[in-house]
Amino acid sequence: MKSVVRAPKSDAISEREEKNRALARRVCAQGIVLLKNEHAALPLTGGKVSLFGRGVRYTEAGGTGSGEVHPRTRVNVEQGFLNAGWQVCTGRWLDELDTLYAEAHRKWEEETDKLFSRPCFDFTRLMAEAQAHCFRAPYGGAIKEEDVQTDTAVYVLTRQAGEGGDRRDEEGDFLIAAEELEHLRRLKELFPKLVLVINSAGMIDLTFDEEIGADAIVYMVQGGMEGGNALADVLTGKENFCGKLADTWGRNYGQYPFANEYGSRNGDALHDIYKEGIFIGYKWFESAGFMPRYPFGYGLSYTQFRISDAQVSLLGGRAVVAAKVKNVGEKAGREVVQVYAALPKGSIVKEAQRLVAFAKTEELAPGAECEVRMLFELSVLASYFEGESRYKIEKGDYLLRVGNSSENLQTAAAIRFRETVTTELCKSAAKARMEIPDFPASALTESAEEPPVAEYTGGIVMRRNEYTYHPKFDQKTEDLYKALRARDKARLVVGAGYFGKTYNLTYGAVGKTTSKLLKKGIPNINMCDGPQGVNLTPRAADVGSKWFTMPVVPENLRHGLLKKLLALFSPKEKEGQAFRYQYCTQWPCETLVAQTWDCGLLYEMGRATGAELLETGVTLWLAPGMNLHRNPLCGRSFEYYSEDPLLTGKLAASLSQGVNSCGGIGVTYKHFVCNDREEERRRMSAEISERALREAHLKAFEIAVKEGNPKAVMTSYNRVNGAYVSNTRALCVDVLRCEWGFSGIVMTDWFATGKEAASAEECISSGNDLVMPGSGSVQRKILRAYRRGRIREADMACSCKLILRTILESAVYTDGRKE
């Protein structure tokens, strides 16, 4: 079998690379948030800059794990300033840090080689252990008076996190390290002004700033391949800050919902009780009465805006909110207008307010004004009533507040419902196994001013869900399925990983459908990781037909026995060997992307990523991550957008629309659902009320599925109320397909079935169509179950046809037919 490889043979920088690099820089600059700016510390002036901190040269572009991307180059903070024509005046301190770093890394490599030299044939376990044994870089040496050559010091505080482990509420992680605190104290002594840049995979505790008193604080998060250039753009004023927080920033870890019960802190790592219910992020802070350090949706600018004349009108089952935005400052910039609904008291506890709409203005020159119009379905005001299995808008006045953060709002109008309205009839999807009482809510302080009232007079069409799933397929799909034997069907529903002969070949693709049905006219399609970009091997020997396509393995995993195994499986290069080049864009991490609050920008990112998928022969991008920021210690928060389901869903839908516009490719929403921690993720059970599940954790997926039309959804490793998601038909079929109208394929996460994990056989019966990456033993289990009637013909046929249709609609299939 001759493999088809679509990646370019030329190593030259392509027009696509240049274009996407410029977009990555713009996305990053638009998402960086200015948290504090006193004494005119920013923008920097003078053409000289004093840079300190580990993050200056060792800037973290993204987190570790499946979300890693391998671009041609990355720009650190120092290089960003140099590229902007600035002089970096702290070479002595930075060079000393390099020396300390090199020595520490040498010792760590020696220690790690010894640690992983013992015999072990469990490759997955070795990878996980190596991932946990990560390198801890030094913070740098003493700061001396000779380092003072400007009036402002910029300190880049850096943190890393990744798949397979959660962060810790301890020094050097969520808390500041003693060495870093000493650096900041010294900088405050030596420099008139101090700018703190937080280059971190997630939030950190800023309590230390109450002592230090930084003049400016900038939340860079992780900026991808162009992070250094984008940071220089905003710090020097070339670009204005317009990012807004996608999360509420607490004053300390203890302010977050049931913080000391997260993960194993509750004494039982296998059961996480979601006691906060629907109260996540700003909803929790408002109801618990905590004053955050920075509220949800907050972000400063070099200019000021005035939001005024907000008006609300009803169009049947929809509301339109219009507002004027004027730049009343002295620099051009963009503003994010946010609309929240304050909910009336009723028969069940509700959050004080929820985000219902948002819009970002175009760039406004000083003195310029524009009008923004935001439309939303009135059904977003509904709450889920578990005892009735329905969504209802209870009677009362729903106040619409407009502003630029969850705390800076003005009441625009009230939508009055004189009677309770049912918006959707459902059936129970994941009933809780224990009593989880509602967290008591406190209402926001009402204004004495009487707002205008918009009376609801009808227009919401109640949705009555039919829980019978009988998808229709075209004749080509039906004919291909009829030609399959039982063994073929088992092969089709079990995917493959790096091993095995491949027809459509993409170097470093993490998975694919089977290549063993090519004679029946069914080629494989490929999948690659995300969500910071297309995660592939950037340079690979073009050897045509291959049994093993080695991905890029991070350097922190190349030690001991792992190093020998990698050398054994990696292809050997020969003189005159031809190569393929897959240099893809490393976008900013999802949290930073969310801080843009810009659906149009996400659409552009989707189109740009789509070009790379088509170029490399990938059909399914395993992105975006959709889980909520329930707790700041989640190790993969950087891979997820926000604490808010509406913001998450809208942004993910826009990204998917952009990818879809390229044709024959698509995204894979993950991890469906409640994968908001890494500790014991393969076995843990999220114990949660159905209301919290539906209104919070499923809501982001619902919005994104209905508006983004993804080609695939990936189920999570974990259980929900005791049952593995991939084995729960109520979630994979009743909710995902019958209620939301999803028409793509559902796949497992990698190695999610097996001992002490989900059942591969039950996946097919439960509507999880594709087991990834699968194996011969998994195929045999499914084949036996199918032949013995434990997997119904209707379920097997549905899964196979969904996979076949995805293959037939793929760009690689269309290209292959043309060839």
CSV table of N, CA and C in Angstrom, one decimal, residues 66 122-125 127-128 163-164 166 269-270 636 674-686 715-720 722-727 748-759 772-773:
chain,number,residue,atom,x,y,z
A,66,SER,N,-0.8,17.1,25.3
A,66,SER,CA,-1.3,17.0,24.0
A,66,SER,C,-1.5,18.3,23.3
A,122,ASP,N,5.8,-0.7,30.2
A,122,ASP,CA,4.5,0.1,30.1
A,122,ASP,C,4.8,1.5,29.6
A,123,PHE,N,4.8,1.6,28.3
A,123,PHE,CA,5.2,2.9,27.7
A,123,PHE,C,4.4,4.1,28.2
A,124,THR,N,3.1,3.9,28.3
A,124,THR,CA,2.2,4.9,28.7
A,124,THR,C,2.5,5.4,30.2
A,125,ARG,N,2.8,4.4,31.0
A,125,ARG,CA,3.1,4.7,32.4
A,125,ARG,C,4.4,5.5,32.5
A,127,MET,N,5.7,7.4,30.2
A,127,MET,CA,5.4,8.8,29.7
A,127,MET,C,4.8,9.6,30.8
A,128,ALA,N,3.8,9.1,31.5
A,128,ALA,CA,3.1,9.8,32.6
A,128,ALA,C,4.1,10.1,33.7
A,163,GLU,N,-1.0,18.7,30.9
A,163,GLU,CA,-1.9,17.5,31.0
A,163,GLU,C,-1.3,16.4,31.9
A,164,GLY,N,-2.1,15.8,32.7
A,164,GLY,CA,-1.7,14.7,33.5
A,164,GLY,C,-1.5,15.0,35.0
A,166,ASP,N,-2.3,18.3,38.2
A,166,ASP,CA,-2.9,19.6,38.5
A,166,ASP,C,-1.9,20.5,39.2
A,269,ALA,N,-10.0,11.0,46.3
A,269,ALA,CA,-9.6,11.5,44.9
A,269,ALA,C,-10.5,11.0,43.8
A,270,LEU,N,-11.3,9.9,44.2
A,270,LEU,CA,-12.1,9.3,43.1
A,270,LEU,C,-13.5,9.9,43.1
A,636,ARG,N,-5.0,21.8,33.3
A,636,ARG,CA,-5.2,22.1,31.8
A,636,ARG,C,-6.1,23.3,31.6
A,674,CYS,N,-17.3,17.5,32.2
A,674,CYS,CA,-16.8,17.6,33.6
A,674,CYS,C,-15.4,17.1,33.7
A,675,ASN,N,-14.5,17.2,32.7
A,675,ASN,CA,-13.1,16.9,32.9
A,675,ASN,C,-12.4,18.2,33.3
A,676,ASP,N,-12.7,18.7,34.5
A,676,ASP,CA,-12.1,19.9,35.0
A,676,ASP,C,-11.0,19.7,36.0
A,677,ARG,N,-10.4,18.5,36.1
A,677,ARG,CA,-9.2,18.3,36.9
A,677,ARG,C,-8.5,17.1,36.2
A,678,GLU,N,-7.2,17.0,36.5
A,678,GLU,CA,-6.4,16.0,35.9
A,678,GLU,C,-6.1,14.8,36.9
A,679,GLU,N,-6.1,15.1,38.2
A,679,GLU,CA,-5.8,14.0,39.1
A,679,GLU,C,-6.9,12.9,39.0
A,680,GLU,N,-6.4,11.7,38.8
A,680,GLU,CA,-7.3,10.5,38.7
A,680,GLU,C,-8.4,10.7,37.7
A,681,ARG,N,-8.1,11.4,36.6
A,681,ARG,CA,-9.1,11.8,35.6
A,681,ARG,C,-9.7,10.5,34.9
A,682,ARG,N,-9.0,9.4,34.9
A,682,ARG,CA,-9.4,8.2,34.3
A,682,ARG,C,-10.4,7.4,35.1
A,683,ARG,N,-10.5,7.7,36.4
A,683,ARG,CA,-11.4,6.9,37.3
A,683,ARG,C,-12.3,7.8,38.1
A,684,MET,N,-12.0,9.1,38.3
A,684,MET,CA,-12.8,9.9,39.2
A,684,MET,C,-14.3,10.1,38.7
A,685,SER,N,-15.2,10.3,39.6
A,685,SER,CA,-16.6,10.5,39.3
A,685,SER,C,-17.0,11.9,39.8
A,686,ALA,N,-17.5,12.7,38.8
A,686,ALA,CA,-18.1,14.0,39.2
A,686,ALA,C,-19.5,13.8,39.7
A,715,THR,N,-15.5,12.3,24.1
A,715,THR,CA,-16.0,12.1,25.5
A,715,THR,C,-14.8,12.1,26.5
A,716,SER,N,-15.0,12.4,27.7
A,716,SER,CA,-14.0,12.5,28.7
A,716,SER,C,-13.7,11.2,29.3
A,717,TYR,N,-12.5,11.1,30.0
A,717,TYR,CA,-12.2,9.9,30.7
A,717,TYR,C,-13.1,9.6,31.9
A,718,ASN,N,-13.5,10.6,32.6
A,718,ASN,CA,-14.1,10.5,33.9
A,718,ASN,C,-15.5,10.0,33.9
A,719,ARG,N,-16.1,9.7,35.0
A,719,ARG,CA,-17.4,9.3,35.2
A,719,ARG,C,-18.3,10.5,35.7
A,720,VAL,N,-19.5,10.5,35.4
A,720,VAL,CA,-20.5,11.5,35.9
A,720,VAL,C,-21.5,10.7,36.7
A,722,GLY,N,-21.2,8.4,38.7
A,722,GLY,CA,-20.8,7.0,38.8
A,722,GLY,C,-20.7,6.2,37.4
A,723,ALA,N,-21.2,6.8,36.3
A,723,ALA,CA,-21.1,6.2,35.0
A,723,ALA,C,-20.1,6.9,34.1
A,724,TYR,N,-19.3,6.1,33.4
A,724,TYR,CA,-18.4,6.7,32.4
A,724,TYR,C,-19.2,7.4,31.3
A,725,VAL,N,-18.7,8.6,31.0
A,725,VAL,CA,-19.5,9.3,30.0
A,725,VAL,C,-19.6,8.6,28.7
A,726,SER,N,-18.5,7.9,28.2
A,726,SER,CA,-18.5,7.2,27.0
A,726,SER,C,-19.4,6.0,27.0
A,727,ASN,N,-19.9,5.6,28.2
A,727,ASN,CA,-20.8,4.5,28.3
A,727,ASN,C,-22.2,4.9,28.7
A,748,THR,N,-13.9,8.4,21.8
A,748,THR,CA,-13.4,8.4,23.2
A,748,THR,C,-12.1,9.2,23.2
A,749,ASP,N,-11.7,9.6,24.4
A,749,ASP,CA,-10.3,10.1,24.6
A,749,ASP,C,-9.4,8.9,24.5
A,750,TRP,N,-8.1,9.2,24.4
A,750,TRP,CA,-7.1,8.2,24.1
A,750,TRP,C,-6.9,7.2,25.2
A,751,PHE,N,-7.0,5.9,24.9
A,751,PHE,CA,-6.9,4.8,25.9
A,751,PHE,C,-7.9,4.9,27.0
A,752,ALA,N,-9.1,5.4,26.7
A,752,ALA,CA,-10.1,5.6,27.8
A,752,ALA,C,-10.9,4.3,28.1
A,753,THR,N,-10.6,3.2,27.4
A,753,THR,CA,-11.3,2.0,27.7
A,753,THR,C,-10.3,1.0,28.2
A,754,GLY,N,-10.8,0.0,29.0
A,754,GLY,CA,-9.9,-1.1,29.4
A,754,GLY,C,-10.1,-1.3,30.9
A,755,LYS,N,-9.1,-1.9,31.6
A,755,LYS,CA,-9.1,-2.2,33.0
A,755,LYS,C,-9.3,-0.9,33.8
A,756,GLU,N,-10.2,-0.9,34.8
A,756,GLU,CA,-10.5,0.2,35.6
A,756,GLU,C,-10.9,1.4,34.8
A,757,ALA,N,-11.6,1.2,33.7
A,757,ALA,CA,-11.9,2.3,32.8
A,757,ALA,C,-13.2,1.9,32.1
A,758,ALA,N,-13.6,2.7,31.1
A,758,ALA,CA,-14.9,2.5,30.4
A,758,ALA,C,-14.8,1.2,29.6
A,759,SER,N,-15.9,0.6,29.3
A,759,SER,CA,-16.0,-0.6,28.5
A,759,SER,C,-16.1,-0.2,27.0
A,772,MET,N,-10.8,5.2,20.6
A,772,MET,CA,-9.5,5.7,20.2
A,772,MET,C,-8.4,5.4,21.2
A,773,PRO,N,-7.2,5.1,20.8
A,773,PRO,CA,-6.8,4.8,19.5
A,773,PRO,C,-7.0,3.3,19.2
